[in-house]
XYZ file of N, CA and C in Angstrom:
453
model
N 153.410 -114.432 25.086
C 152.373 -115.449 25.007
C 151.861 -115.768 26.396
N 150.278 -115.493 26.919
C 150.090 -116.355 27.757
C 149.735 -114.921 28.698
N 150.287 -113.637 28.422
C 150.216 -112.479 29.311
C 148.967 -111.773 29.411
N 148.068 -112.108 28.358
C 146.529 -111.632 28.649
C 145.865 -111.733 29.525
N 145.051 -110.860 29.815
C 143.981 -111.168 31.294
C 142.938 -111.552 30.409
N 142.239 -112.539 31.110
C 141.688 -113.432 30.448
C 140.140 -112.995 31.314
N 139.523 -112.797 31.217
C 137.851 -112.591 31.467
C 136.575 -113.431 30.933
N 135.431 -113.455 31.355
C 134.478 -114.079 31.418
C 133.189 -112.748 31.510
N 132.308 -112.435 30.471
C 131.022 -111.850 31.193
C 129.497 -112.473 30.017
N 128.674 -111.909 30.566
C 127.561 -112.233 29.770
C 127.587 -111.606 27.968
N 127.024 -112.338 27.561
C 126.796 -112.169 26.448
C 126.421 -110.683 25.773
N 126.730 -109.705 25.118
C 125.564 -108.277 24.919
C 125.652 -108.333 22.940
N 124.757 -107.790 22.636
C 124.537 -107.902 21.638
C 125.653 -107.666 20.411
N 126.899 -106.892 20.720
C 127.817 -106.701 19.674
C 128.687 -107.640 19.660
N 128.249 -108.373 20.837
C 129.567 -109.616 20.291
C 129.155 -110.515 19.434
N 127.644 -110.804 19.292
C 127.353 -111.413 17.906
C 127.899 -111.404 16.653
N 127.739 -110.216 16.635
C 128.585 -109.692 15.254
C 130.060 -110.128 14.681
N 130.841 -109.988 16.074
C 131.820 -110.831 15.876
C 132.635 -112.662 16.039
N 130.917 -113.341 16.681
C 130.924 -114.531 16.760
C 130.436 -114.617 15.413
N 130.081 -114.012 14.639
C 129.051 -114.209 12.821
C 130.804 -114.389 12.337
N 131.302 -113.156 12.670
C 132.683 -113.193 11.920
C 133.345 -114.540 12.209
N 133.680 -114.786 13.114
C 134.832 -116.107 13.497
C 133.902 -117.342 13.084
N 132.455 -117.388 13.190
C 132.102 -118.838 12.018
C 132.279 -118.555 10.427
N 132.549 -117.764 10.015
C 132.352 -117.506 9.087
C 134.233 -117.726 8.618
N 134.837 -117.161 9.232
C 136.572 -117.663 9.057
C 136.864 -118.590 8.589
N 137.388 -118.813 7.322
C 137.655 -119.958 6.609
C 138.025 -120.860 7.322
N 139.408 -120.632 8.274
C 140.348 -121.200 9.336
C 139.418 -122.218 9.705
N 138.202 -121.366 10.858
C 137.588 -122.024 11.737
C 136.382 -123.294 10.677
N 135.882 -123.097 9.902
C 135.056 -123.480 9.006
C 135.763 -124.899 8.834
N 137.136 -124.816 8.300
C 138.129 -125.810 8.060
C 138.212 -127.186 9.294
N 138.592 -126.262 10.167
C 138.660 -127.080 11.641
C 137.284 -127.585 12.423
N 136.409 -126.723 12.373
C 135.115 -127.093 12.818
C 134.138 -128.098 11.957
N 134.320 -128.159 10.923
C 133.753 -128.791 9.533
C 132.475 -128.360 9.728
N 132.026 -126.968 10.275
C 130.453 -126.393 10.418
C 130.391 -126.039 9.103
N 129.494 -125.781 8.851
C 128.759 -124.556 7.509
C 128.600 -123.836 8.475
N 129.317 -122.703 7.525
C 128.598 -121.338 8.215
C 127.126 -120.918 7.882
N 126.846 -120.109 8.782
C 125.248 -119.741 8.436
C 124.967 -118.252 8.172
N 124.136 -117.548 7.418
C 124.182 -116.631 7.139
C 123.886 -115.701 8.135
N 123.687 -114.803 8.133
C 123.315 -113.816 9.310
C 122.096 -113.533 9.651
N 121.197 -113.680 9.470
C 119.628 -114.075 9.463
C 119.508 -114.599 10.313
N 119.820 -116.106 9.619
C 119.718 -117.588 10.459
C 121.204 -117.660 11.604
N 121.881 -117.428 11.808
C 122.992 -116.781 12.619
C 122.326 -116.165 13.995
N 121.697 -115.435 13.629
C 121.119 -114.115 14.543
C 119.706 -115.040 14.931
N 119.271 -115.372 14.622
C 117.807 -116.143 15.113
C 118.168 -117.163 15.719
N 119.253 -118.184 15.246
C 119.859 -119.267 16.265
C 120.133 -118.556 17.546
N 121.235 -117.906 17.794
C 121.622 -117.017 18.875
C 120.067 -116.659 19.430
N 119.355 -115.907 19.199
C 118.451 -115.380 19.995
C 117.480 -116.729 20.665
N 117.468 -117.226 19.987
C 116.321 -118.307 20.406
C 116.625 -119.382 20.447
N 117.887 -120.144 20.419
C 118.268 -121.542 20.550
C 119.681 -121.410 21.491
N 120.197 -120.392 21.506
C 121.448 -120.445 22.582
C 121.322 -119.423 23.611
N 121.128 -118.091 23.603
C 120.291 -117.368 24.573
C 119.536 -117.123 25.154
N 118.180 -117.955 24.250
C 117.009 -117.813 24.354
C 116.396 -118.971 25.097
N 117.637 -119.951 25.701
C 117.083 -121.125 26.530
C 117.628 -121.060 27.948
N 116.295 -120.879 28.709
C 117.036 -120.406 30.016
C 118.423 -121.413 30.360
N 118.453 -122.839 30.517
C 119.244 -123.477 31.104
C 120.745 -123.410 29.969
N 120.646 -122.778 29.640
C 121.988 -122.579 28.705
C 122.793 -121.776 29.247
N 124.245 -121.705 29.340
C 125.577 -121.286 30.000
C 125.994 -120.827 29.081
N 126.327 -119.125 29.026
C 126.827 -118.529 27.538
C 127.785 -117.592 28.177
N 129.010 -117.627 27.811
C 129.944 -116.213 28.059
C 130.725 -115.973 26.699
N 130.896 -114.575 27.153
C 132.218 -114.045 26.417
C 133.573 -113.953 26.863
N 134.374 -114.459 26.271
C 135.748 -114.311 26.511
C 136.318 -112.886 26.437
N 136.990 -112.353 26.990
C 137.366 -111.058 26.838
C 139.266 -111.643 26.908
N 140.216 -111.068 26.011
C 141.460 -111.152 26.365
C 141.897 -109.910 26.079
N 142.722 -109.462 27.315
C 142.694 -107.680 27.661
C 141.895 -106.752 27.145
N 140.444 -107.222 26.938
C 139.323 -106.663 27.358
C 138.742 -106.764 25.908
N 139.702 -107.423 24.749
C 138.840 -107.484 23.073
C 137.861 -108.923 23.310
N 136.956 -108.933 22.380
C 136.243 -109.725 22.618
C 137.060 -110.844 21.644
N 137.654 -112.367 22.359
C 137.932 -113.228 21.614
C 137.401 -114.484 21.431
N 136.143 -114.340 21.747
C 135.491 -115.524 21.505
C 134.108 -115.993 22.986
N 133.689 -117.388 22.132
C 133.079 -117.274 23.591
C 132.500 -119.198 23.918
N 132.383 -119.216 24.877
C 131.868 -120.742 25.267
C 130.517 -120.895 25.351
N 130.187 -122.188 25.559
C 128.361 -122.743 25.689
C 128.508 -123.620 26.504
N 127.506 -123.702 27.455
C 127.166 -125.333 27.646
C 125.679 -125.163 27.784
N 125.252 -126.407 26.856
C 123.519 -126.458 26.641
C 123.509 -128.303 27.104
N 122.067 -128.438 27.119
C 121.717 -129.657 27.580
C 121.281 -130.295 26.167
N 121.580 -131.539 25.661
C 121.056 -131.898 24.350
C 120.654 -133.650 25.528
N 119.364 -133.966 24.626
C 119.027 -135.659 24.827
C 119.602 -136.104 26.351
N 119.455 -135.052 26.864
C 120.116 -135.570 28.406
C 121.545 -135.540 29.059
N 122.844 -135.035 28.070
C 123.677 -134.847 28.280
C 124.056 -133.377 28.387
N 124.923 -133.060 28.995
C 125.365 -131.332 28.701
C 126.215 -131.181 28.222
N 126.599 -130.017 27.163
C 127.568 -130.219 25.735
C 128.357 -129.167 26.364
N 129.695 -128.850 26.351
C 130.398 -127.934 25.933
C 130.454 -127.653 24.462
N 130.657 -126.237 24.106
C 131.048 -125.725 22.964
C 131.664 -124.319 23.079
N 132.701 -123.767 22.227
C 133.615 -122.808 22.330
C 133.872 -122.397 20.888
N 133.975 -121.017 20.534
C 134.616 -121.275 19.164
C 135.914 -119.435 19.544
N 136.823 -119.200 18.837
C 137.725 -118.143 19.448
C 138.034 -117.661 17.424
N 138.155 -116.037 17.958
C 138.810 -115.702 16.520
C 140.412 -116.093 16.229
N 140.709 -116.376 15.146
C 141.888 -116.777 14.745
C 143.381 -116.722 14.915
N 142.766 -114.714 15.244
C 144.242 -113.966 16.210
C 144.353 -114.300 17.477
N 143.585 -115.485 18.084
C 143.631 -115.513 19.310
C 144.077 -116.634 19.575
N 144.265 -117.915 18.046
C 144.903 -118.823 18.885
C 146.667 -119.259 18.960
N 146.654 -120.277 19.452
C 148.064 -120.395 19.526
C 148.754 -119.682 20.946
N 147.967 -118.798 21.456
C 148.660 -118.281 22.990
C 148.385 -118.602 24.158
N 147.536 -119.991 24.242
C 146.856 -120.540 25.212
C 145.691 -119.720 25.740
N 144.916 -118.792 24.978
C 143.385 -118.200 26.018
C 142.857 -118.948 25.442
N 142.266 -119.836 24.293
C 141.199 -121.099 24.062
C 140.965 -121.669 25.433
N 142.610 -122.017 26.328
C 142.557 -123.013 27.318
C 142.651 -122.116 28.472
N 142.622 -121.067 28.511
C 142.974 -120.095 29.551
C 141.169 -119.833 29.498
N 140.533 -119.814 28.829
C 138.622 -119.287 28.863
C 138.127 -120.531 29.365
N 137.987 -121.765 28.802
C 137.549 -123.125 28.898
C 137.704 -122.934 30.479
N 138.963 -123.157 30.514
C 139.279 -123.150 32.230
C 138.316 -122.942 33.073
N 138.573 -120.939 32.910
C 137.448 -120.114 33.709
C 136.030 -120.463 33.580
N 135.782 -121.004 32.630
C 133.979 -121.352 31.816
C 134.057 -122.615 32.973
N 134.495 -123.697 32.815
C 134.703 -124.512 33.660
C 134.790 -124.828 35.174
N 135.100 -123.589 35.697
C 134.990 -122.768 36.745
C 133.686 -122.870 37.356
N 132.975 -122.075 36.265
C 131.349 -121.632 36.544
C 130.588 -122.936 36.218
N 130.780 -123.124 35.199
C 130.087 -124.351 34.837
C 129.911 -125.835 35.669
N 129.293 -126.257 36.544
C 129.562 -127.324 36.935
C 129.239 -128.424 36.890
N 128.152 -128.958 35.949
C 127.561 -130.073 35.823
C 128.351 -130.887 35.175
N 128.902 -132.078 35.504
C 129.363 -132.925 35.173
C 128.596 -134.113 35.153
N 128.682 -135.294 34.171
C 129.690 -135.253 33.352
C 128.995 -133.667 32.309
N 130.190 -133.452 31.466
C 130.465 -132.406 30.481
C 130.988 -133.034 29.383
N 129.872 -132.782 28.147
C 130.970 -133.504 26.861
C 130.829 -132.487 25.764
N 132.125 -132.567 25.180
C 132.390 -132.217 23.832
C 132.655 -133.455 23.041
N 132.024 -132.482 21.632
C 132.600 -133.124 20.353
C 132.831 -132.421 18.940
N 134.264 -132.306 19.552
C 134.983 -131.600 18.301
C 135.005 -132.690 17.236
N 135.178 -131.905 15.826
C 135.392 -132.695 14.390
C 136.606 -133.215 14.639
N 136.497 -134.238 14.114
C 138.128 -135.381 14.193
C 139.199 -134.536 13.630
N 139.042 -133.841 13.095
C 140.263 -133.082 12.297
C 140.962 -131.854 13.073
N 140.233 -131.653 14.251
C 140.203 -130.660 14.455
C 140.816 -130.890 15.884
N 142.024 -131.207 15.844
C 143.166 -131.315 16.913
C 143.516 -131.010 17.647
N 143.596 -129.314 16.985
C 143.768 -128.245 18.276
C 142.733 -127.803 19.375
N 141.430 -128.607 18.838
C 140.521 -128.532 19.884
C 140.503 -129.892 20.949
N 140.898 -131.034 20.383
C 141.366 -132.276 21.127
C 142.217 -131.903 22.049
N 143.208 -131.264 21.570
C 144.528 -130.840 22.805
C 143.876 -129.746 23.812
N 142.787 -129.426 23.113
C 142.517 -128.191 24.720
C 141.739 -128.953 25.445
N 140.913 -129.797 25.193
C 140.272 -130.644 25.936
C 141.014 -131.398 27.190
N 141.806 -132.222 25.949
C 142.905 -133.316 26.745
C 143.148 -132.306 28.041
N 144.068 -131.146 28.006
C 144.603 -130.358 28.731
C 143.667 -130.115 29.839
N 142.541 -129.905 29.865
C 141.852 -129.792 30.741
C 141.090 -130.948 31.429
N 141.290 -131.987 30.948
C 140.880 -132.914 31.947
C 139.934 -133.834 31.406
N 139.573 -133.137 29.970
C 138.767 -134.483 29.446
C 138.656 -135.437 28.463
N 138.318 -137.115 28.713
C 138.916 -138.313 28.173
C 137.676 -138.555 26.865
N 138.942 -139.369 26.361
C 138.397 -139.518 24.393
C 137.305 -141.215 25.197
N 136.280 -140.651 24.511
C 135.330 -142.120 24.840
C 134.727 -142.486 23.320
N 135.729 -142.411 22.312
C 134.939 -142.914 21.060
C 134.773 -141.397 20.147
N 134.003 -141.997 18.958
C 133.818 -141.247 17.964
C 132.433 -141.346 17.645
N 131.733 -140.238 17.168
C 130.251 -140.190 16.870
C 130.286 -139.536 15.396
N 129.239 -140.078 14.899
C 128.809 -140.101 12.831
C 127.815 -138.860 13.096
N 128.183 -137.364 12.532
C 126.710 -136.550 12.508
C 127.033 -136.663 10.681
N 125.603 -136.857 10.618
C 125.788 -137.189 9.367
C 126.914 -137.712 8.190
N 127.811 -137.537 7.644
C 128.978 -137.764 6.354
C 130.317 -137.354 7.454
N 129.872 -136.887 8.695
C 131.510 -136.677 9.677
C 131.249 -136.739 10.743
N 132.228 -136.880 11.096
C 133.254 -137.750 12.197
C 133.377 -136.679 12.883
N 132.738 -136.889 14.801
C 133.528 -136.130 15.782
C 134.188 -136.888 16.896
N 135.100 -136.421 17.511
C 135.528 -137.045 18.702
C 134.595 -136.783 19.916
N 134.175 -137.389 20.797
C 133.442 -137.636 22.177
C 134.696 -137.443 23.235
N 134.451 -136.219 24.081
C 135.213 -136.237 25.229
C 134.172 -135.731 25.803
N 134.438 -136.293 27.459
C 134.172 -136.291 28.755
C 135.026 -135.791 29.328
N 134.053 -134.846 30.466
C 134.569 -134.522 31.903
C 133.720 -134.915 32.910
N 134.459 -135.661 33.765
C 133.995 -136.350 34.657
C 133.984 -135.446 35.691
């Protein structure tokens, strides 16, 4: 656990395919409380709402060189969001918090907020771990996320 080399590069088009897969993972669906989206609308978000905006921060995680996921940070209403999502075989060995890290690295605008679904714990603890504090809870529509900051 923990022995992966952990990497960072730009985005290329086949890792889509397997970011379609990991929203689509019951697991993650469960924990994230997203709807998944079909692949259409999947593939058109990606092109034009997360890639397709220059000031957006997008990598891929590489752990010993498979693609396991990948991070965001976009600007919403004036704040800048983290977001991350990792395939299933990947968690539990610390690269969620071993990528964040490195993303974190590059990333520097602070403050930095996430908001994971309240249920969704194991994303609270990677936060916590890295440095950022619970400031409340926010209503998107019928659920509940937690608000963390990095200062």
């Amino acid at each position: 656990m923990g022995d992966e080399k952990i990497e960072l590069r730009d985005v290329i088009e086949s890792d889509l395919e397997i970011f379609l897969r990991h929203e689509h993972d019951p697991e993650n669906v469960k924990r994230s409380h997203f709807k998944p989206r079909d692949r259409d609308h999947f593939m058109t978000h990606w092109h034009t709402k997360v890639l397709g905006v220059p000031g957006n921060f997008v990598q891929t995680a590489l752990a010993d060189g498979e693609v396991a996921g990948g991070a965001v940070a976009w600007t919403q209403d004036g704040q800048r969001f983290l977001g991350y999502v990792f395939g299933r075989e990947f968690w539990g060995r610390g690269i969620g918090t071993r990528t964040v890290r490195l993303f974190l690295e590059r990333e520097q605008t602070r403050p930095l907020y996430a908001d994971p679904y309240i249920g969704n714990t194991g994303s609270w603890k990677l936060l916590e771990r890295l440095g950022f504090e619970r400031e409340g809870t926010e209503a998107y529509g019928e659920d509940e996320h937690v608000m963390y900051v990095l200062r």
